[in-house]
Every structure is written in C-alpha cells, then in structure tokens.
PDB file of C-alpha atoms in Angstrom:
ATOM      1  CA  UNK A   1     -40.017 159.903  58.717  1.00  0.00           C
ATOM      2  CA  UNK A   2     -41.930 160.723  55.715  1.00  0.00           C
ATOM      3  CA  UNK A   3     -40.780 163.424  53.292  1.00  0.00           C
ATOM      4  CA  UNK A   4     -43.972 165.866  53.411  1.00  0.00           C
ATOM      5  CA  UNK A   5     -41.610 169.002  52.651  1.00  0.00           C
ATOM      6  CA  UNK A   6     -38.745 169.435  50.428  1.00  0.00           C
ATOM      7  CA  UNK A   7     -35.158 168.320  51.122  1.00  0.00           C
ATOM      8  CA  UNK A   8     -33.055 171.542  52.007  1.00  0.00           C
ATOM      9  CA  UNK A   9     -29.503 170.653  50.710  1.00  0.00           C
ATOM     10  CA  UNK A  10     -27.506 173.500  51.665  1.00  0.00           C
ATOM     11  CA  UNK A  11     -23.501 173.733  51.033  1.00  0.00           C
ATOM     12  CA  UNK A  12     -20.697 176.054  49.735  1.00  0.00           C
ATOM     13  CA  UNK A  13     -19.522 176.137  46.368  1.00  0.00           C
ATOM     14  CA  UNK A  14     -16.527 174.573  44.943  1.00  0.00           C
ATOM     15  CA  UNK A  15     -15.512 171.287  46.907  1.00  0.00           C
ATOM     16  CA  UNK A  16     -18.595 171.340  48.972  1.00  0.00           C
ATOM     17  CA  UNK A  17     -21.118 171.555  46.213  1.00  0.00           C
ATOM     18  CA  UNK A  18     -18.944 168.895  44.197  1.00  0.00           C
ATOM     19  CA  UNK A  19     -19.220 166.395  47.516  1.00  0.00           C
ATOM     20  CA  UNK A  20     -23.153 167.157  47.866  1.00  0.00           C
ATOM     21  CA  UNK A  21     -23.906 166.674  44.274  1.00  0.00           C
ATOM     22  CA  UNK A  22     -21.519 163.067  44.300  1.00  0.00           C
ATOM     23  CA  UNK A  23     -23.984 162.440  46.619  1.00  0.00           C
ATOM     24  CA  UNK A  24     -27.141 162.409  43.951  1.00  0.00           C
ATOM     25  CA  UNK A  25     -28.292 158.998  44.696  1.00  0.00           C
ATOM     26  CA  UNK A  26     -29.431 160.123  48.558  1.00  0.00           C
ATOM     27  CA  UNK A  27     -31.116 163.465  47.160  1.00  0.00           C
ATOM     28  CA  UNK A  28     -32.191 162.776  43.671  1.00  0.00           C
ATOM     29  CA  UNK A  29     -35.591 160.652  44.331  1.00  0.00           C
ATOM     30  CA  UNK A  30     -36.919 163.814  47.026  1.00  0.00           C
ATOM     31  CA  UNK A  31     -38.361 167.062  45.961  1.00  0.00           C
ATOM     32  CA  UNK A  32     -35.572 169.362  47.006  1.00  0.00           C
ATOM     33  CA  UNK A  33     -34.546 172.982  47.260  1.00  0.00           C
ATOM     34  CA  UNK A  34     -30.574 174.155  47.312  1.00  0.00           C
ATOM     35  CA  UNK A  35     -28.935 176.761  49.341  1.00  0.00           C
ATOM     36  CA  UNK A  36     -25.591 178.015  47.935  1.00  0.00           C
ATOM     37  CA  UNK A  37     -23.461 180.697  46.723  1.00  0.00           C
ATOM     38  CA  UNK A  38     -24.354 182.593  43.468  1.00  0.00           C
ATOM     39  CA  UNK A  39     -21.106 181.087  41.409  1.00  0.00           C
ATOM     40  CA  UNK A  40     -20.455 179.735  38.301  1.00  0.00           C
ATOM     41  CA  UNK A  41     -19.787 176.167  39.452  1.00  0.00           C
ATOM     42  CA  UNK A  42     -23.148 176.454  41.374  1.00  0.00           C
ATOM     43  CA  UNK A  43     -25.263 177.511  38.077  1.00  0.00           C
ATOM     44  CA  UNK A  44     -23.855 174.977  36.096  1.00  0.00           C
ATOM     45  CA  UNK A  45     -23.934 172.015  38.631  1.00  0.00           C
ATOM     46  CA  UNK A  46     -27.478 172.956  39.459  1.00  0.00           C
ATOM     47  CA  UNK A  47     -29.093 174.071  36.409  1.00  0.00           C
ATOM     48  CA  UNK A  48     -32.926 173.179  36.238  1.00  0.00           C
ATOM     49  CA  UNK A  49     -32.808 172.608  40.168  1.00  0.00           C
ATOM     50  CA  UNK A  50     -34.109 175.539  42.632  1.00  0.00           C
ATOM     51  CA  UNK A  51     -32.141 177.333  43.905  1.00  0.00           C
ATOM     52  CA  UNK A  52     -31.376 179.705  47.102  1.00  0.00           C
ATOM     53  CA  UNK A  53     -28.720 182.093  46.595  1.00  0.00           C
ATOM     54  CA  UNK A  54     -26.974 182.690  50.231  1.00  0.00           C
ATOM     55  CA  UNK A  55     -24.375 185.567  50.897  1.00  0.00           C
ATOM     56  CA  UNK A  56     -20.784 184.331  50.671  1.00  0.00           C
ATOM     57  CA  UNK A  57     -18.006 184.438  51.615  1.00  0.00           C
ATOM     58  CA  UNK A  58     -19.054 183.197  55.452  1.00  0.00           C
ATOM     59  CA  UNK A  59     -15.045 182.559  56.337  1.00  0.00           C
ATOM     60  CA  UNK A  60     -14.790 185.412  59.574  1.00  0.00           C
ATOM     61  CA  UNK A  61     -17.570 187.159  58.224  1.00  0.00           C
ATOM     62  CA  UNK A  62     -19.897 188.175  61.008  1.00  0.00           C
ATOM     63  CA  UNK A  63     -22.214 190.798  58.732  1.00  0.00           C
ATOM     64  CA  UNK A  64     -22.775 187.556  56.021  1.00  0.00           C
ATOM     65  CA  UNK A  65     -22.927 184.933  59.055  1.00  0.00           C
ATOM     66  CA  UNK A  66     -26.143 187.236  60.280  1.00  0.00           C
ATOM     67  CA  UNK A  67     -27.789 187.264  56.960  1.00  0.00           C
ATOM     68  CA  UNK A  68     -27.474 184.212  56.360  1.00  0.00           C
ATOM     69  CA  UNK A  69     -28.870 183.405  59.319  1.00  0.00           C
ATOM     70  CA  UNK A  70     -32.165 185.414  58.832  1.00  0.00           C
ATOM     71  CA  UNK A  71     -32.134 183.452  55.291  1.00  0.00           C
ATOM     72  CA  UNK A  72     -32.037 180.149  57.331  1.00  0.00           C
ATOM     73  CA  UNK A  73     -35.248 181.483  58.941  1.00  0.00           C
ATOM     74  CA  UNK A  74     -36.955 182.234  55.721  1.00  0.00           C
ATOM     75  CA  UNK A  75     -36.246 179.489  53.564  1.00  0.00           C
ATOM     76  CA  UNK A  76     -36.918 176.960  56.197  1.00  0.00           C
ATOM     77  CA  UNK A  77     -40.232 178.733  57.538  1.00  0.00           C
ATOM     78  CA  UNK A  78     -41.460 179.081  53.918  1.00  0.00           C
ATOM     79  CA  UNK A  79     -40.287 175.573  52.582  1.00  0.00           C
ATOM     80  CA  UNK A  80     -41.159 173.736  55.737  1.00  0.00           C
ATOM     81  CA  UNK A  81     -38.432 170.993  54.589  1.00  0.00           C
ATOM     82  CA  UNK A  82     -38.201 167.218  56.419  1.00  0.00           C
ATOM     83  CA  UNK A  83     -34.705 167.126  56.534  1.00  0.00           C
ATOM     84  CA  UNK A  84     -31.087 169.304  55.920  1.00  0.00           C
ATOM     85  CA  UNK A  85     -28.475 167.398  54.135  1.00  0.00           C
ATOM     86  CA  UNK A  86     -25.714 169.506  54.245  1.00  0.00           C
ATOM     87  CA  UNK A  87     -21.915 169.090  53.179  1.00  0.00           C
ATOM     88  CA  UNK A  88     -20.999 172.220  55.132  1.00  0.00           C
ATOM     89  CA  UNK A  89     -19.302 174.899  55.380  1.00  0.00           C
ATOM     90  CA  UNK A  90     -19.995 178.119  57.029  1.00  0.00           C
ATOM     91  CA  UNK A  91     -23.073 178.779  55.213  1.00  0.00           C
ATOM     92  CA  UNK A  92     -24.583 175.095  56.790  1.00  0.00           C
ATOM     93  CA  UNK A  93     -24.156 176.371  60.562  1.00  0.00           C
ATOM     94  CA  UNK A  94     -27.124 179.019  60.297  1.00  0.00           C
ATOM     95  CA  UNK A  95     -29.024 176.236  58.457  1.00  0.00           C
ATOM     96  CA  UNK A  96     -28.642 173.475  60.853  1.00  0.00           C
ATOM     97  CA  UNK A  97     -29.355 175.740  64.108  1.00  0.00           C
ATOM     98  CA  UNK A  98     -32.017 177.306  62.578  1.00  0.00           C
ATOM     99  CA  UNK A  99     -33.268 173.603  61.446  1.00  0.00           C
ATOM    100  CA  UNK A 100     -33.325 172.460  64.953  1.00  0.00           C
ATOM    101  CA  UNK A 101     -35.305 175.549  66.198  1.00  0.00           C
ATOM    102  CA  UNK A 102     -38.220 174.347  64.092  1.00  0.00           C
ATOM    103  CA  UNK A 103     -37.541 170.523  64.442  1.00  0.00           C
ATOM    104  CA  UNK A 104     -36.155 169.932  61.232  1.00  0.00           C
ATOM    105  CA  UNK A 105     -33.499 166.817  61.464  1.00  0.00           C
ATOM    106  CA  UNK A 106     -29.765 167.582  59.923  1.00  0.00           C
ATOM    107  CA  UNK A 107     -27.539 165.266  58.562  1.00  0.00           C
ATOM    108  CA  UNK A 108     -23.784 166.907  57.853  1.00  0.00           C
ATOM    109  CA  UNK A 109     -21.391 164.704  55.615  1.00  0.00           C
ATOM    110  CA  UNK A 110     -17.869 166.055  56.810  1.00  0.00           C
ATOM    111  CA  UNK A 111     -15.171 167.238  53.884  1.00  0.00           C
ATOM    112  CA  UNK A 112     -13.802 164.808  52.099  1.00  0.00           C
ATOM    113  CA  UNK A 113     -10.457 166.605  52.861  1.00  0.00           C
ATOM    114  CA  UNK A 114     -10.845 165.816  56.599  1.00  0.00           C
ATOM    115  CA  UNK A 115      -8.917 162.852  57.376  1.00  0.00           C
ATOM    116  CA  UNK A 116      -7.494 163.415  61.394  1.00  0.00           C
ATOM    117  CA  UNK A 117      -9.985 165.916  62.606  1.00  0.00           C
ATOM    118  CA  UNK A 118     -13.482 167.712  62.753  1.00  0.00           C
ATOM    119  CA  UNK A 119     -13.644 171.119  60.362  1.00  0.00           C
ATOM    120  CA  UNK A 120     -14.762 174.010  62.443  1.00  0.00           C
ATOM    121  CA  UNK A 121     -18.424 173.881  60.775  1.00  0.00           C
ATOM    122  CA  UNK A 122     -18.814 170.382  61.730  1.00  0.00           C
ATOM    123  CA  UNK A 123     -17.803 171.178  65.416  1.00  0.00           C
ATOM    124  CA  UNK A 124     -20.366 173.628  65.407  1.00  0.00           C
ATOM    125  CA  UNK A 125     -22.909 171.452  63.803  1.00  0.00           C
ATOM    126  CA  UNK A 126     -22.426 168.847  65.851  1.00  0.00           C
ATOM    127  CA  UNK A 127     -24.482 169.787  68.795  1.00  0.00           C
ATOM    128  CA  UNK A 128     -27.988 169.962  66.701  1.00  0.00           C
ATOM    129  CA  UNK A 129     -26.984 167.378  63.980  1.00  0.00           C
ATOM    130  CA  UNK A 130     -29.160 164.308  63.841  1.00  0.00           C
ATOM    131  CA  UNK A 131     -25.859 162.072  62.235  1.00  0.00           C
ATOM    132  CA  UNK A 132     -22.971 163.052  61.179  1.00  0.00           C
ATOM    133  CA  UNK A 133     -20.711 160.894  58.582  1.00  0.00           C
ATOM    134  CA  UNK A 134     -17.152 160.891  58.215  1.00  0.00           C
ATOM    135  CA  UNK A 135     -15.727 159.994  54.252  1.00  0.00           C
ATOM    136  CA  UNK A 136     -12.734 158.508  56.347  1.00  0.00           C
ATOM    137  CA  UNK A 137     -12.850 155.494  59.269  1.00  0.00           C
ATOM    138  CA  UNK A 138      -9.928 157.175  60.813  1.00  0.00           C
ATOM    139  CA  UNK A 139     -12.425 159.943  61.531  1.00  0.00           C
ATOM    140  CA  UNK A 140     -15.465 158.172  62.083  1.00  0.00           C
ATOM    141  CA  UNK A 141     -14.414 156.963  65.736  1.00  0.00           C
ATOM    142  CA  UNK A 142     -14.565 160.575  66.766  1.00  0.00           C
ATOM    143  CA  UNK A 143     -17.523 162.743  68.320  1.00  0.00           C
ATOM    144  CA  UNK A 144     -20.106 159.832  66.690  1.00  0.00           C
ATOM    145  CA  UNK A 145     -19.202 160.366  63.374  1.00  0.00           C
ATOM    146  CA  UNK A 146     -20.626 157.402  60.644  1.00  0.00           C
ATOM    147  CA  UNK A 147     -18.607 156.001  58.177  1.00  0.00           C
ATOM    148  CA  UNK A 148     -20.498 154.871  55.346  1.00  0.00           C
ATOM    149  CA  UNK A 149     -17.645 155.465  52.443  1.00  0.00           C
ATOM    150  CA  UNK A 150     -16.285 157.905  50.740  1.00  0.00           C
ATOM    151  CA  UNK A 151     -17.932 160.299  47.817  1.00  0.00           C
ATOM    152  CA  UNK A 152     -15.410 160.128  45.202  1.00  0.00           C
ATOM    153  CA  UNK A 153     -13.995 156.611  45.874  1.00  0.00           C
ATOM    154  CA  UNK A 154     -17.523 154.526  46.291  1.00  0.00           C
ATOM    155  CA  UNK A 155     -15.952 152.436  48.896  1.00  0.00           C
TER     156      UNK A 155
END
C-alpha cells in the first residue's frame, strides 16, 4: 500500500519506546507522527520528531483509556495515517481499534520480554491487527504471530 499519510508510531514510554525506536530502519524512510507519554526518555529519544502526548498511566486506568480513545479518534481523523506501527502497551489499544474503524492497517510487535505468552495489549489488539510479530521464535507459533528477529539481537 502506498504511504499517502504519515506512519503513526504508538507506544508507551520506557521499554516499549526503546524497542520501537530500535526498529528505526522500518520507520525512518517515512513521514511519521509519534504518540507516546510526556516523559524524559520520550523527549530525549524523539527529539526533532513530531510527537503527540497521550494520557498515562494506562494500566487499570479507565479515565485515561477513555481519554486516549478520544485522542485516537482526533489524531487518526486529523492525520489520516497510512498505517500504525506499535510495540504496545495500553496506549496502543485504542489506536489500533480506532485505526481499524478508519481502515488503517496496524502492525503490532510484541515486547521482547514476552517469550511464552502474549501480553494483555497484544491479546486486545490481535482481533484488529493486520500483522503481529513476536521477538522470540517460541512465541511465534501462537496466535498467528510471525517471527522476524529481535530488535536488540538483530537475529
């Protein structure tokens, strides 16, 4: 699919952001917009990038889940992204579901820390994801996940 709109990169700060940032080869050629939390690591890693700040924390926080769902509608309607690429976690769920409502394909990369079972965000995004990747071959057999290597080992 041609990339008419920007690539929307959605992730929590911390490890999820480090992993998505490590996938730079996949996203760097494209016009892009990031969605992450207003945290120091995001400010440093995403300096010079277009960043939209999401509401955190997301774990077991219904008000922020609702705020992020509204944010997803606003951002996706305004930006008209060609695709969503995410490493999770909770902030990615409303963006994947709203993206599906707009016909935007979502690619989910499961966390490096998940070797034996899917994370909650992966299980919630799976029904609407166009592609899902595991970073360990042991997990790739489950739930239709593909294995294409791991972001830090490069293997």
